[in-house]
Short mmCIF file of C-alpha atoms in Angstrom, two decimals:
data_model
loop_
_atom_site.label_atom_id
_atom_site.label_comp_id
_atom_site.label_asym_id
_atom_site.label_seq_id
_atom_site.Cartn_x
_atom_site.Cartn_y
_atom_site.Cartn_z
CA UNK Z 1 -0.08 0.17 -0.03
CA UNK Z 2 1.47 3.29 -1.13
CA UNK Z 3 1.99 5.88 1.94
CA UNK Z 4 -1.22 8.32 2.60
CA UNK Z 5 -0.64 11.69 1.19
CA UNK Z 6 -0.03 13.23 4.59
CA UNK Z 7 2.56 10.79 5.60
CA UNK Z 8 4.78 11.44 2.24
CA UNK Z 9 4.39 15.21 3.09
CA UNK Z 10 5.47 14.50 7.02
CA UNK Z 11 8.50 12.63 5.39
CA UNK Z 12 9.55 15.27 3.08
CA UNK Z 13 9.13 18.18 6.10
CA UNK Z 14 10.73 15.86 8.50
CA UNK Z 15 13.70 15.09 5.69
CA UNK Z 16 14.04 19.22 5.15
CA UNK Z 17 14.22 19.66 8.80
CA UNK Z 18 16.90 17.48 9.72
CA UNK Z 19 18.86 18.69 7.04
CA UNK Z 20 18.07 22.29 8.05
CA UNK Z 21 19.46 21.35 11.55
CA UNK Z 22 22.75 20.25 10.28
CA UNK Z 23 23.11 23.20 8.46
CA UNK Z 24 22.40 25.64 11.34
CA UNK Z 25 24.78 23.63 13.19
CA UNK Z 26 27.42 24.06 10.47
CA UNK Z 27 26.81 27.67 10.42
CA UNK Z 28 26.89 28.34 14.29
CA UNK Z 29 30.12 26.66 14.13
CA UNK Z 30 31.38 28.71 11.37
CA UNK Z 31 30.18 32.00 13.11
CA UNK Z 32 31.69 31.39 16.08
CA UNK Z 33 35.31 30.69 14.48
CA UNK Z 34 35.05 34.00 12.46
CA UNK Z 35 34.86 36.68 14.98
CA UNK Z 36 37.74 38.99 13.73
CA UNK Z 37 36.63 42.36 12.54
CA UNK Z 38 38.88 44.18 10.34
CA UNK Z 39 38.90 46.12 6.96
CA UNK Z 40 38.70 43.46 4.21
CA UNK Z 41 40.45 43.63 0.75
CA UNK Z 42 37.73 42.32 -2.18
CA UNK Z 43 39.22 41.69 -5.59
CA UNK Z 44 36.06 41.20 -8.51
CA UNK Z 45 37.87 39.97 -11.63
CA UNK Z 46 37.33 37.55 -14.42
CA UNK Z 47 35.46 38.04 -17.70
CA UNK Z 48 31.46 38.03 -16.58
CA UNK Z 49 29.55 40.84 -15.68
CA UNK Z 50 29.12 41.94 -12.48
CA UNK Z 51 32.35 43.21 -11.00
CA UNK Z 52 31.73 46.45 -11.10
CA UNK Z 53 28.09 46.75 -10.36
CA UNK Z 54 28.89 44.29 -7.05
CA UNK Z 55 31.36 46.92 -5.93
CA UNK Z 56 28.50 49.67 -6.50
CA UNK Z 57 26.29 47.29 -4.51
CA UNK Z 58 28.79 47.57 -1.61
CA UNK Z 59 28.44 50.99 -1.82
CA UNK Z 60 24.79 50.94 -0.84
CA UNK Z 61 24.95 48.63 1.97
CA UNK Z 62 27.93 51.08 3.55
CA UNK Z 63 25.53 54.18 2.98
CA UNK Z 64 22.79 52.26 4.43
CA UNK Z 65 25.18 51.75 7.61
CA UNK Z 66 26.13 55.42 7.72
CA UNK Z 67 29.56 54.92 6.41
CA UNK Z 68 31.61 57.19 3.92
CA UNK Z 69 32.56 56.15 1.04
CA UNK Z 70 35.25 56.99 -1.36
CA UNK Z 71 34.98 55.72 -5.10
CA UNK Z 72 37.88 55.76 -7.69
CA UNK Z 73 37.06 55.03 -11.34
CA UNK Z 74 40.56 53.87 -13.57
CA UNK Z 75 40.00 53.64 -17.25
CA UNK Z 76 36.28 54.16 -17.47
CA UNK Z 77 34.80 57.20 -17.24
CA UNK Z 78 34.30 59.35 -20.41
CA UNK Z 79 30.65 58.20 -20.23
CA UNK Z 80 28.39 59.33 -17.36
CA UNK Z 81 27.39 56.23 -15.86
CA UNK Z 82 24.41 55.46 -14.15
CA UNK Z 83 26.24 54.88 -10.81
CA UNK Z 84 28.19 58.31 -11.16
CA UNK Z 85 24.77 60.21 -11.40
CA UNK Z 86 23.41 58.66 -8.73
CA UNK Z 87 26.19 58.76 -6.27
CA UNK Z 88 26.72 62.72 -7.03
CA UNK Z 89 23.34 63.46 -5.55
CA UNK Z 90 24.96 62.47 -2.21
CA UNK Z 91 28.09 64.96 -1.64
CA UNK Z 92 28.21 64.22 1.97
CA UNK Z 93 28.61 60.86 1.61
CA UNK Z 94 30.09 59.55 -1.38
CA UNK Z 95 33.66 61.40 -3.00
CA UNK Z 96 33.58 60.33 -6.78
CA UNK Z 97 36.21 60.86 -8.87
CA UNK Z 98 36.12 59.47 -12.60
CA UNK Z 99 39.56 59.16 -14.18
CA UNK Z 100 37.71 60.52 -17.53
CA UNK Z 101 39.17 59.62 -21.28
CA UNK Z 102 37.20 56.70 -21.59
CA UNK Z 103 38.52 53.10 -22.33
CA UNK Z 104 42.17 52.67 -23.70
CA UNK Z 105 41.18 51.00 -26.85
CA UNK Z 106 39.27 54.67 -27.65
CA UNK Z 107 41.68 56.76 -26.59
CA UNK Z 108 44.75 54.68 -28.33
CA UNK Z 109 47.48 56.96 -26.36
CA UNK Z 110 49.48 55.09 -23.66
CA UNK Z 111 51.21 57.79 -22.08
CA UNK Z 112 48.32 59.81 -21.58
CA UNK Z 113 46.38 57.04 -20.03
CA UNK Z 114 49.57 56.56 -17.72
CA UNK Z 115 49.24 60.18 -16.51
CA UNK Z 116 45.63 60.19 -16.22
CA UNK Z 117 46.08 56.95 -13.92
CA UNK Z 118 48.77 58.51 -11.88
CA UNK Z 119 46.36 61.68 -11.25
CA UNK Z 120 43.36 58.78 -10.36
CA UNK Z 121 46.04 57.27 -8.00
CA UNK Z 122 46.76 60.18 -5.95
CA UNK Z 123 42.93 60.33 -5.39
CA UNK Z 124 42.81 56.68 -4.37
CA UNK Z 125 45.59 57.32 -1.90
CA UNK Z 126 43.73 60.34 -0.10
CA UNK Z 127 41.07 57.97 0.50
CA UNK Z 128 43.29 54.97 1.50
CA UNK Z 129 45.11 57.24 4.30
CA UNK Z 130 41.97 58.83 5.54
CA UNK Z 131 40.18 56.59 8.56
CA UNK Z 132 36.92 58.39 8.20
CA UNK Z 133 36.30 56.58 4.85
CA UNK Z 134 34.80 53.28 5.60
CA UNK Z 135 34.98 51.88 2.00
CA UNK Z 136 37.07 52.58 -0.72
CA UNK Z 137 36.25 51.48 -4.40
CA UNK Z 138 38.96 51.25 -6.90
CA UNK Z 139 36.97 50.54 -9.98
CA UNK Z 140 38.69 48.96 -12.99
CA UNK Z 141 42.20 49.12 -11.16
CA UNK Z 142 43.24 45.87 -12.25
CA UNK Z 143 43.06 47.22 -15.94
CA UNK Z 144 45.64 49.74 -15.07
CA UNK Z 145 47.71 47.51 -13.60
CA UNK Z 146 47.75 44.72 -15.93
CA UNK Z 147 48.72 47.57 -18.52
CA UNK Z 148 51.61 48.57 -16.28
CA UNK Z 149 50.13 52.28 -16.10
CA UNK Z 150 50.63 52.16 -12.42
CA UNK Z 151 53.69 50.34 -10.17
CA UNK Z 152 52.30 47.32 -8.76
CA UNK Z 153 54.72 47.46 -5.59
CA UNK Z 154 53.79 51.26 -4.74
CA UNK Z 155 49.88 50.20 -5.17
CA UNK Z 156 50.16 47.11 -2.75
CA UNK Z 157 52.29 49.37 -0.32
CA UNK Z 158 49.17 51.76 -0.37
CA UNK Z 159 46.56 49.14 0.24
CA UNK Z 160 48.87 47.23 3.12
CA UNK Z 161 49.17 50.77 5.06
CA UNK Z 162 45.68 51.86 4.70
CA UNK Z 163 43.19 52.53 8.08
CA UNK Z 164 42.87 49.16 9.91
CA UNK Z 165 38.88 49.01 9.66
CA UNK Z 166 38.76 50.36 6.13
CA UNK Z 167 37.17 48.19 3.63
CA UNK Z 168 38.65 48.49 -0.15
CA UNK Z 169 36.95 46.94 -3.35
CA UNK Z 170 38.84 46.42 -6.25
CA UNK Z 171 37.56 45.08 -9.65
CA UNK Z 172 38.79 44.54 -13.21
CA UNK Z 173 39.40 41.83 -15.42
CA UNK Z 174 43.06 39.83 -14.96
CA UNK Z 175 43.48 40.75 -11.33
CA UNK Z 176 47.27 40.33 -10.94
CA UNK Z 177 48.38 36.90 -8.44
CA UNK Z 178 50.28 39.32 -6.45
CA UNK Z 179 46.94 41.57 -5.79
CA UNK Z 180 45.22 38.09 -5.06
CA UNK Z 181 47.81 37.12 -2.77
CA UNK Z 182 47.16 40.08 -0.20
CA UNK Z 183 43.07 39.93 -0.83
CA UNK Z 184 41.06 38.64 1.76
CA UNK Z 185 37.92 37.52 -0.95
CA UNK Z 186 38.47 37.14 -4.17
CA UNK Z 187 35.94 36.58 -6.82
CA UNK Z 188 35.84 35.45 -10.83
CA UNK Z 189 33.26 36.33 -12.17
CA UNK Z 190 32.53 33.68 -15.09
CA UNK Z 191 30.62 34.14 -18.00
CA UNK Z 192 28.14 31.38 -18.53
CA UNK Z 193 26.11 33.48 -21.17
CA UNK Z 194 25.70 37.26 -22.19
CA UNK Z 195 23.05 39.30 -23.86
CA UNK Z 196 25.84 40.95 -25.98
CA UNK Z 197 26.53 37.92 -27.94
CA UNK Z 198 22.74 37.27 -28.73
CA UNK Z 199 22.56 40.84 -30.40
CA UNK Z 200 21.40 42.64 -27.66
CA UNK Z 201 23.11 46.48 -27.43
CA UNK Z 202 24.42 47.80 -24.07
CA UNK Z 203 21.43 49.48 -21.97
CA UNK Z 204 21.33 51.94 -19.46
CA UNK Z 205 20.85 50.25 -15.91
CA UNK Z 206 22.48 47.13 -16.95
CA UNK Z 207 25.80 47.69 -18.12
CA UNK Z 208 26.03 51.28 -17.08
CA UNK E 1 74.35 48.16 -30.11
CA UNK E 2 70.97 48.35 -27.81
CA UNK E 3 68.35 50.39 -28.86
CA UNK E 4 68.27 53.86 -26.77
CA UNK E 5 65.86 54.26 -23.81
CA UNK E 6 63.49 56.62 -26.28
CA UNK E 7 63.40 53.89 -28.98
CA UNK E 8 62.55 51.20 -26.72
CA UNK E 9 59.76 53.71 -25.10
CA UNK E 10 58.47 54.33 -28.73
CA UNK E 11 58.34 50.48 -29.53
CA UNK E 12 56.39 49.68 -26.46
CA UNK E 13 53.87 52.51 -27.30
CA UNK E 14 53.83 51.71 -31.06
CA UNK E 15 52.72 48.17 -30.00
CA UNK E 16 50.51 49.33 -27.37
CA UNK E 17 48.83 51.40 -30.02
CA UNK E 18 48.22 48.57 -32.92
CA UNK E 19 46.96 46.42 -30.19
CA UNK E 20 44.63 49.13 -29.19
CA UNK E 21 43.51 49.91 -32.49
CA UNK E 22 43.03 46.37 -33.22
CA UNK E 23 40.85 46.02 -29.93
CA UNK E 24 38.66 49.16 -31.11
CA UNK E 25 37.79 47.72 -34.36
CA UNK E 26 36.60 44.47 -32.73
CA UNK E 27 34.53 46.49 -30.22
CA UNK E 28 33.27 48.72 -32.94
CA UNK E 29 32.25 45.41 -35.03
CA UNK E 30 30.67 44.12 -32.07
CA UNK E 31 28.92 47.28 -30.82
CA UNK E 32 27.53 47.52 -34.56
CA UNK E 33 25.77 43.97 -34.36
CA UNK E 34 24.49 44.54 -31.20
CA UNK E 35 21.74 46.61 -31.63
CA UNK E 36 18.68 45.23 -29.78
CA UNK E 37 17.20 46.69 -27.18
CA UNK E 38 14.97 44.63 -25.25
CA UNK E 39 14.54 44.03 -21.38
CA UNK E 40 17.29 41.82 -20.24
CA UNK E 41 17.05 38.54 -17.82
CA UNK E 42 20.21 38.46 -15.61
CA UNK E 43 20.85 35.56 -13.28
CA UNK E 44 23.75 35.87 -10.72
CA UNK E 45 24.52 32.42 -9.22
CA UNK E 46 27.43 30.70 -7.90
CA UNK E 47 29.24 30.26 -4.41
CA UNK E 48 31.33 33.30 -4.70
CA UNK E 49 30.51 36.94 -2.98
CA UNK E 50 28.90 39.51 -5.15
CA UNK E 51 25.05 37.96 -6.51
CA UNK E 52 23.36 40.27 -4.35
CA UNK E 53 25.76 43.40 -4.26
CA UNK E 54 25.94 43.31 -8.13
CA UNK E 55 22.07 43.23 -8.34
CA UNK E 56 21.85 46.04 -6.40
CA UNK E 57 24.57 47.89 -7.93
CA UNK E 58 22.18 47.73 -10.79
CA UNK E 59 19.50 49.28 -8.77
CA UNK E 60 21.67 52.12 -8.52
CA UNK E 61 22.39 52.43 -12.17
CA UNK E 62 18.72 51.93 -13.13
CA UNK E 63 18.30 54.98 -10.49
CA UNK E 64 20.81 56.95 -11.86
CA UNK E 65 18.72 56.76 -15.35
CA UNK E 66 15.52 57.96 -13.38
CA UNK E 67 13.99 54.45 -13.69
CA UNK E 68 11.80 52.75 -11.36
CA UNK E 69 12.75 49.76 -9.63
CA UNK E 70 11.15 46.66 -7.74
CA UNK E 71 13.01 44.51 -5.21
CA UNK E 72 11.84 41.48 -3.99
CA UNK E 73 13.81 39.44 -1.34
CA UNK E 74 13.69 36.05 -1.17
CA UNK E 75 14.77 33.82 1.88
CA UNK E 76 16.77 36.74 3.37
CA UNK E 77 14.82 39.54 5.40
CA UNK E 78 15.03 38.79 9.32
CA UNK E 79 17.91 40.96 9.31
CA UNK E 80 17.71 44.65 8.27
CA UNK E 81 20.72 44.84 5.57
CA UNK E 82 22.03 47.86 4.65
CA UNK E 83 20.70 47.99 1.17
CA UNK E 84 17.33 48.01 2.71
CA UNK E 85 18.03 50.54 4.98
CA UNK E 86 19.31 52.66 2.20
CA UNK E 87 16.87 51.79 -0.29
CA UNK E 88 13.95 52.84 1.93
CA UNK E 89 15.46 56.32 1.85
CA UNK E 90 13.48 56.55 -1.78
CA UNK E 91 9.91 55.31 -1.85
CA UNK E 92 9.16 56.99 -5.00
CA UNK E 93 11.61 55.61 -6.98
CA UNK E 94 12.15 51.86 -5.17
CA UNK E 95 9.15 49.41 -3.71
CA UNK E 96 10.87 46.86 -1.56
CA UNK E 97 9.66 43.86 -0.41
CA UNK E 98 11.56 41.63 2.03
CA UNK E 99 10.34 38.29 2.85
CA UNK E 100 11.31 38.07 6.50
CA UNK E 101 11.94 35.03 8.57
CA UNK E 102 15.62 35.27 7.49
CA UNK E 103 17.30 31.72 6.52
CA UNK E 104 15.67 28.52 6.17
CA UNK E 105 18.56 26.96 8.31
CA UNK E 106 17.35 29.24 10.79
CA UNK E 107 13.86 28.83 10.57
CA UNK E 108 13.45 25.37 10.10
CA UNK E 109 9.93 24.72 9.11
CA UNK E 110 9.44 23.97 5.40
CA UNK E 111 5.78 25.02 5.21
CA UNK E 112 6.32 28.36 6.55
CA UNK E 113 8.67 28.93 4.23
CA UNK E 114 6.86 28.09 1.27
CA UNK E 115 4.10 30.51 2.35
CA UNK E 116 6.45 33.04 2.79
CA UNK E 117 7.77 32.55 -0.74
CA UNK E 118 4.14 32.38 -1.81
CA UNK E 119 3.58 35.99 -0.88
CA UNK E 120 6.58 37.24 -1.96
CA UNK E 121 5.99 35.68 -5.92
CA UNK E 122 2.62 37.84 -5.30
CA UNK E 123 4.85 41.00 -4.94
CA UNK E 124 7.22 39.96 -7.69
CA UNK E 125 4.46 39.20 -9.88
CA UNK E 126 2.88 42.50 -9.43
CA UNK E 127 6.32 44.16 -10.44
CA UNK E 128 6.42 41.80 -13.43
CA UNK E 129 3.00 43.10 -15.01
CA UNK E 130 3.84 46.94 -14.21
CA UNK E 131 5.42 48.65 -17.37
CA UNK E 132 6.48 51.71 -15.47
CA UNK E 133 9.13 49.47 -13.35
CA UNK E 134 12.35 49.61 -15.51
CA UNK E 135 14.22 47.29 -13.03
CA UNK E 136 13.25 43.90 -11.04
CA UNK E 137 15.25 42.41 -8.61
CA UNK E 138 14.37 38.98 -7.46
CA UNK E 139 16.96 38.75 -4.61
CA UNK E 140 18.04 34.97 -3.66
CA UNK E 141 15.03 33.47 -5.86
CA UNK E 142 17.20 30.98 -6.82
CA UNK E 143 17.45 29.59 -3.35
CA UNK E 144 13.31 29.40 -3.04
CA UNK E 145 13.31 27.56 -6.72
CA UNK E 146 15.85 24.66 -5.13
CA UNK E 147 13.72 24.12 -2.44
CA UNK E 148 10.92 23.78 -4.61
CA UNK E 149 9.22 26.45 -2.58
CA UNK E 150 7.95 27.88 -6.01
CA UNK E 151 6.27 26.23 -8.92
CA UNK E 152 9.23 26.48 -11.68
CA UNK E 153 6.25 26.91 -14.62
CA UNK E 154 4.71 29.58 -12.68
CA UNK E 155 8.19 31.35 -12.12
CA UNK E 156 9.04 30.78 -16.31
CA UNK E 157 5.59 31.99 -17.33
CA UNK E 158 5.48 35.50 -15.29
CA UNK E 159 9.22 36.35 -16.45
CA UNK E 160 8.16 35.35 -19.80
CA UNK E 161 5.21 37.53 -20.00
CA UNK E 162 6.85 40.82 -18.03
CA UNK E 163 6.59 44.20 -20.27
CA UNK E 164 9.16 44.10 -23.32
CA UNK E 165 11.73 46.51 -21.74
CA UNK E 166 12.00 45.46 -18.36
CA UNK E 167 14.93 44.37 -16.84
CA UNK E 168 15.28 41.46 -14.34
CA UNK E 169 17.82 40.48 -12.13
CA UNK E 170 17.52 37.03 -10.28
CA UNK E 171 20.17 35.87 -7.66
CA UNK E 172 21.06 33.15 -5.52
CA UNK E 173 23.07 30.20 -5.66
CA UNK E 174 22.24 27.10 -7.48
CA UNK E 175 20.41 28.46 -10.23
CA UNK E 176 18.12 25.81 -11.87
CA UNK E 177 19.08 25.20 -15.78
CA UNK E 178 15.56 25.67 -16.71
CA UNK E 179 16.11 29.33 -15.64
CA UNK E 180 19.52 29.71 -17.46
CA UNK E 181 17.72 28.77 -20.36
CA UNK E 182 15.32 31.35 -20.65
CA UNK E 183 18.26 33.77 -19.25
CA UNK E 184 20.24 36.31 -21.52
CA UNK E 185 23.17 37.02 -19.15
CA UNK E 186 24.20 34.42 -17.01
CA UNK E 187 26.98 34.79 -14.66
CA UNK E 188 28.86 32.56 -12.08
CA UNK E 189 30.29 34.10 -8.80
CA UNK E 190 33.39 31.67 -8.24
CA UNK E 191 34.98 31.75 -4.64
CA UNK E 192 38.61 32.41 -5.25
CA UNK E 193 39.03 32.97 -1.63
CA UNK E 194 36.82 34.22 0.96
CA UNK E 195 37.44 36.36 4.18
CA UNK E 196 35.11 33.87 6.40
CA UNK E 197 37.46 31.23 6.00
CA UNK E 198 40.13 33.28 7.28
CA UNK E 199 38.73 33.68 10.46
CA UNK E 200 36.77 37.24 9.55
CA UNK E 201 33.39 37.89 10.68
CA UNK E 202 30.42 39.05 8.39
CA UNK E 203 30.89 42.78 8.49
CA UNK E 204 28.40 45.71 7.81
CA UNK E 205 28.89 47.56 4.35
CA UNK E 206 30.63 43.80 3.25
CA UNK E 207 28.19 40.74 3.61
CA UNK E 208 24.87 42.96 4.76
#
């Protein structure tokens, strides 16, 4: 005789409950172990979508918790992006510096790119020495490092020397192994599918 | 005789310029081909950090472009998160619905979770039938689908039937293949490193 529907449902619910109890015990133990509070260095890399937008999601979280935020956009910046338009509404909460000049494959001038990167790093350094800033976003810094627009050791030293409780999010494809080595959290965004390849243009609110 | 320093620098710059010109030509061709404007369905999945924060970064972009946004948080919600506190400052721009009750491994009650998920989907459906909403975020929907808290076919039908220009971002680990199949852009966030494993506690502005 097959089990009555009620019994089958009960079994599903009991199994679910046991599984969730094991999961809770595991999570409780992990939380018990992880108690150190400190500023973290996050790196978002890979070819997939979501590297910059994830950093800007963190900006929203930080603002929700009343933290001050500093943003420097490397490489990008010729086009006004949605996040820039939005964040400029909060000059007391967010300092925003866009390097300008757009992507290097549009400008095609290495020396000018290097000068712009150096100016942008000066701005970044100002944030990285200011303990009142809780989160610093260095958007597309990985690109600037990959093309050697900035000295890697200088960047690492400035990141290491920042205020203890300050969080930093670095984005861009091709993160250098030296940066990954000193980071606390590293995520690789992998493309499974991209609308662009299906003939859909980059659109406001999605890509910029 | 070794080349003079100036010549070496010139070579680097010339090589760089040629490479960037090729890249520009490639990008121009891609942009030429991708001209279709339509609402896209994005899925952020994988075990790495950045799935929800990336969706909230898109919210910021959309708001920057003057779009109205609807957010439904599935599963999460017992704890007030930074993004929720922040977004509630803009009731005219963002409608925010958090399902409440927190993670299932805390509540350990499948039937209650299913009821909450059904109520949250009613809210989602209201957004998915409203053409004035430019972006809908369905945060952690993948978890609700993975545990069969919601009927998959109903979810797919409602996503398919949404207004043509509306973008949707779905987040959460373990995206079902059926959802990936109908998505335009899918990113898998992969863990390379996580601060939590190094004994650093989840912190405001970073994880919530």
